[in-house]
PDB file of C-alpha atoms in Angstrom:
ATOM      1  CA  UNK U   1      -0.185   0.100  -0.013  1.00 87.00           C
ATOM      2  CA  UNK U   2       0.717   3.790   0.026  1.00 96.00           C
ATOM      3  CA  UNK U   3       3.267   4.389   2.510  1.00 97.00           C
ATOM      4  CA  UNK U   4       1.944   7.802   3.357  1.00 98.00           C
ATOM      5  CA  UNK U   5      -1.063   6.333   4.456  1.00 97.00           C
ATOM      6  CA  UNK U   6       0.571   5.300   7.570  1.00 98.00           C
ATOM      7  CA  UNK U   7       0.541   8.400   9.859  1.00 96.00           C
ATOM      8  CA  UNK U   8       3.912   7.295  11.284  1.00 98.00           C
ATOM      9  CA  UNK U   9       5.713   6.977   7.890  1.00 98.00           C
ATOM     10  CA  UNK U  10       7.867  10.230   8.498  1.00 99.00           C
ATOM     11  CA  UNK U  11       8.904   9.081  12.163  1.00 98.00           C
ATOM     12  CA  UNK U  12       9.796   5.755  10.696  1.00 99.00           C
ATOM     13  CA  UNK U  13      11.917   7.044   8.046  1.00 99.00           C
ATOM     14  CA  UNK U  14      13.458   9.703  10.425  1.00 99.00           C
ATOM     15  CA  UNK U  15      14.406   6.898  12.863  1.00 99.00           C
ATOM     16  CA  UNK U  16      16.085   4.850  10.181  1.00 99.00           C
ATOM     17  CA  UNK U  17      17.895   7.673   8.628  1.00 99.00           C
ATOM     18  CA  UNK U  18      19.023   8.761  12.110  1.00 99.00           C
ATOM     19  CA  UNK U  19      20.431   5.408  12.470  1.00 99.00           C
ATOM     20  CA  UNK U  20      22.708   5.708   9.306  1.00 98.00           C
ATOM     21  CA  UNK U  21      20.524   3.658   6.942  1.00 99.00           C
ATOM     22  CA  UNK U  22      19.459   4.867   3.555  1.00 98.00           C
ATOM     23  CA  UNK U  23      15.722   4.914   3.266  1.00 99.00           C
ATOM     24  CA  UNK U  24      13.832   4.015  -0.158  1.00 98.00           C
ATOM     25  CA  UNK U  25      10.233   5.121  -0.132  1.00 98.00           C
ATOM     26  CA  UNK U  26       7.939   3.489  -2.986  1.00 98.00           C
ATOM     27  CA  UNK U  27       5.251   5.629  -3.262  1.00 97.00           C
ATOM     28  CA  UNK U  28       2.676   6.738  -5.918  1.00 96.00           C
ATOM     29  CA  UNK U  29       3.384  10.100  -5.251  1.00 97.00           C
ATOM     30  CA  UNK U  30      -0.301  11.218  -4.983  1.00 96.00           C
ATOM     31  CA  UNK U  31      -2.591  12.899  -2.422  1.00 93.00           C
ATOM     32  CA  UNK U  32      -1.044  11.370   0.708  1.00 96.00           C
ATOM     33  CA  UNK U  33       2.417  12.420  -0.026  1.00 97.00           C
ATOM     34  CA  UNK U  34       1.276  15.832  -1.157  1.00 97.00           C
ATOM     35  CA  UNK U  35      -0.532  16.858   2.237  1.00 97.00           C
ATOM     36  CA  UNK U  36       1.200  20.057   3.635  1.00 98.00           C
ATOM     37  CA  UNK U  37       2.288  18.430   6.823  1.00 97.00           C
ATOM     38  CA  UNK U  38       3.879  15.407   5.005  1.00 98.00           C
ATOM     39  CA  UNK U  39       5.734  17.799   2.460  1.00 98.00           C
ATOM     40  CA  UNK U  40       7.203  19.819   5.187  1.00 98.00           C
ATOM     41  CA  UNK U  41       8.388  16.738   7.134  1.00 98.00           C
ATOM     42  CA  UNK U  42       9.966  15.424   3.863  1.00 99.00           C
ATOM     43  CA  UNK U  43      11.599  18.649   3.236  1.00 99.00           C
ATOM     44  CA  UNK U  44      13.008  18.543   6.785  1.00 99.00           C
ATOM     45  CA  UNK U  45      14.163  15.061   6.150  1.00 99.00           C
ATOM     46  CA  UNK U  46      16.030  15.994   3.117  1.00 98.00           C
ATOM     47  CA  UNK U  47      17.677  18.834   4.857  1.00 98.00           C
ATOM     48  CA  UNK U  48      19.137  16.960   7.350  1.00 98.00           C
ATOM     49  CA  UNK U  49      19.895  13.568   5.659  1.00 99.00           C
ATOM     50  CA  UNK U  50      20.259  14.658   1.949  1.00 97.00           C
ATOM     51  CA  UNK U  51      20.336  11.931  -0.515  1.00 95.00           C
ATOM     52  CA  UNK U  52      20.008   9.050   1.901  1.00 98.00           C
ATOM     53  CA  UNK U  53      16.190   9.645   1.525  1.00 99.00           C
ATOM     54  CA  UNK U  54      15.231   8.138  -1.880  1.00 98.00           C
ATOM     55  CA  UNK U  55      12.100   7.752  -3.690  1.00 98.00           C
ATOM     56  CA  UNK U  56      10.743   5.370  -6.257  1.00 98.00           C
ATOM     57  CA  UNK U  57       7.381   6.450  -7.589  1.00 98.00           C
ATOM     58  CA  UNK U  58       5.123   4.012  -9.286  1.00 95.00           C
ATOM     59  CA  UNK U  59       4.246   5.172 -12.858  1.00 95.00           C
ATOM     60  CA  UNK U  60       2.441   2.484 -14.615  1.00 92.00           C
ATOM     61  CA  UNK U  61       3.081   3.913 -18.280  1.00 93.00           C
ATOM     62  CA  UNK U  62       4.603   7.083 -19.544  1.00 94.00           C
ATOM     63  CA  UNK U  63       1.354   7.968 -21.274  1.00 94.00           C
ATOM     64  CA  UNK U  64      -1.725   9.311 -19.323  1.00 96.00           C
ATOM     65  CA  UNK U  65      -4.249   6.945 -21.024  1.00 95.00           C
ATOM     66  CA  UNK U  66      -2.400   3.686 -20.124  1.00 92.00           C
ATOM     67  CA  UNK U  67      -1.464   4.989 -16.772  1.00 94.00           C
ATOM     68  CA  UNK U  68      -5.091   5.917 -15.818  1.00 95.00           C
ATOM     69  CA  UNK U  69      -6.431   2.854 -17.347  1.00 92.00           C
ATOM     70  CA  UNK U  70      -4.486   0.981 -14.266  1.00 90.00           C
ATOM     71  CA  UNK U  71      -4.791   3.518 -11.790  1.00 92.00           C
ATOM     72  CA  UNK U  72      -7.981   5.283 -12.548  1.00 94.00           C
ATOM     73  CA  UNK U  73      -9.055   8.389 -14.208  1.00 97.00           C
ATOM     74  CA  UNK U  74      -6.865  11.542 -12.958  1.00 96.00           C
ATOM     75  CA  UNK U  75      -4.185   9.191 -11.355  1.00 97.00           C
ATOM     76  CA  UNK U  76      -1.411  10.356 -13.746  1.00 97.00           C
ATOM     77  CA  UNK U  77      -1.927  14.053 -13.477  1.00 97.00           C
ATOM     78  CA  UNK U  78      -1.642  13.594  -9.553  1.00 97.00           C
ATOM     79  CA  UNK U  79       1.420  11.618  -9.944  1.00 97.00           C
ATOM     80  CA  UNK U  80       2.957  13.882 -12.266  1.00 97.00           C
ATOM     81  CA  UNK U  81       2.284  16.703  -9.809  1.00 98.00           C
ATOM     82  CA  UNK U  82       4.038  14.594  -7.277  1.00 98.00           C
ATOM     83  CA  UNK U  83       6.940  13.762  -9.385  1.00 98.00           C
ATOM     84  CA  UNK U  84       7.340  17.531 -10.224  1.00 98.00           C
ATOM     85  CA  UNK U  85       7.540  18.522  -6.572  1.00 98.00           C
ATOM     86  CA  UNK U  86      10.033  15.957  -5.597  1.00 98.00           C
ATOM     87  CA  UNK U  87      12.255  16.856  -8.508  1.00 98.00           C
ATOM     88  CA  UNK U  88      11.768  20.505  -7.847  1.00 98.00           C
ATOM     89  CA  UNK U  89      12.795  20.076  -4.199  1.00 98.00           C
ATOM     90  CA  UNK U  90      15.993  18.269  -5.075  1.00 97.00           C
ATOM     91  CA  UNK U  91      14.803  14.476  -3.867  1.00 98.00           C
ATOM     92  CA  UNK U  92      16.706  11.506  -4.980  1.00 96.00           C
ATOM     93  CA  UNK U  93      14.151   9.999  -7.566  1.00 97.00           C
ATOM     94  CA  UNK U  94      13.625   6.839  -9.615  1.00 96.00           C
ATOM     95  CA  UNK U  95      10.842   5.386 -11.409  1.00 96.00           C
ATOM     96  CA  UNK U  96       8.913   2.067 -10.999  1.00 94.00           C
ATOM     97  CA  UNK U  97       7.477   1.280 -14.290  1.00 88.00           C
ATOM     98  CA  UNK U  98       5.584  -1.460 -15.606  1.00 82.00           C
ATOM     99  CA  UNK U  99       5.352  -3.235 -18.938  1.00 78.00           C
ATOM    100  CA  UNK U 100       1.509  -3.189 -19.772  1.00 73.00           C
ATOM    101  CA  UNK U 101       1.177  -2.038 -23.182  1.00 63.00           C
ATOM    102  CA  UNK U 102       3.318  -4.697 -25.190  1.00 77.00           C
ATOM    103  CA  UNK U 103       5.592  -2.200 -26.522  1.00 86.00           C
ATOM    104  CA  UNK U 104       9.277  -3.162 -26.588  1.00 90.00           C
ATOM    105  CA  UNK U 105      11.531  -2.253 -23.550  1.00 88.00           C
ATOM    106  CA  UNK U 106      13.547   0.338 -25.589  1.00 90.00           C
ATOM    107  CA  UNK U 107      10.266   2.285 -26.834  1.00 91.00           C
ATOM    108  CA  UNK U 108       9.121   2.347 -23.308  1.00 92.00           C
ATOM    109  CA  UNK U 109      12.361   3.819 -21.867  1.00 91.00           C
ATOM    110  CA  UNK U 110      12.362   6.226 -24.568  1.00 94.00           C
ATOM    111  CA  UNK U 111       8.796   7.217 -23.775  1.00 94.00           C
ATOM    112  CA  UNK U 112       9.742   7.613 -20.179  1.00 95.00           C
ATOM    113  CA  UNK U 113      12.729   9.836 -21.149  1.00 95.00           C
ATOM    114  CA  UNK U 114      10.813  12.010 -23.285  1.00 97.00           C
ATOM    115  CA  UNK U 115       8.259  12.540 -20.670  1.00 97.00           C
ATOM    116  CA  UNK U 116      10.745  13.529 -18.111  1.00 97.00           C
ATOM    117  CA  UNK U 117      12.536  15.866 -20.167  1.00 97.00           C
ATOM    118  CA  UNK U 118       9.303  17.701 -21.404  1.00 97.00           C
ATOM    119  CA  UNK U 119       8.308  17.836 -17.643  1.00 96.00           C
ATOM    120  CA  UNK U 120      11.781  18.802 -16.449  1.00 96.00           C
ATOM    121  CA  UNK U 121      11.990  16.003 -13.941  1.00 97.00           C
ATOM    122  CA  UNK U 122      15.240  14.968 -12.967  1.00 94.00           C
ATOM    123  CA  UNK U 123      15.490  11.126 -12.471  1.00 95.00           C
ATOM    124  CA  UNK U 124      18.296   9.143 -10.965  1.00 91.00           C
ATOM    125  CA  UNK U 125      19.291   6.538 -13.453  1.00 79.00           C
ATOM    126  CA  UNK U 126      22.232   5.058 -11.751  1.00 69.00           C
TER     127      UNK U 126
END
């Protein structure tokens, strides 16, 4: 499930980070993460721990139509809003994509690359 549905998520991440661990949060980057309290907490964690806090955002396809077919109408726009916010605020960011359309992997990767270039979203490809 979505980790930011757990009201203790920020505290759990902070505890792990304070113990010297890297934390990777797999999220849909939608409504729960975009609440003001959560965003403020994430910014504080970024300021304190830097790139030890990483995000992997679930994006089922690089097109709105195919992503929304899997996640529901309007979910692509919400996920993109979250991705733009994470990128604009300097978080380490990667994508968890899925092969759902039957297109070759090279075409999918090119589609994601074009989307992120168009949206000015920096993705960690390492």
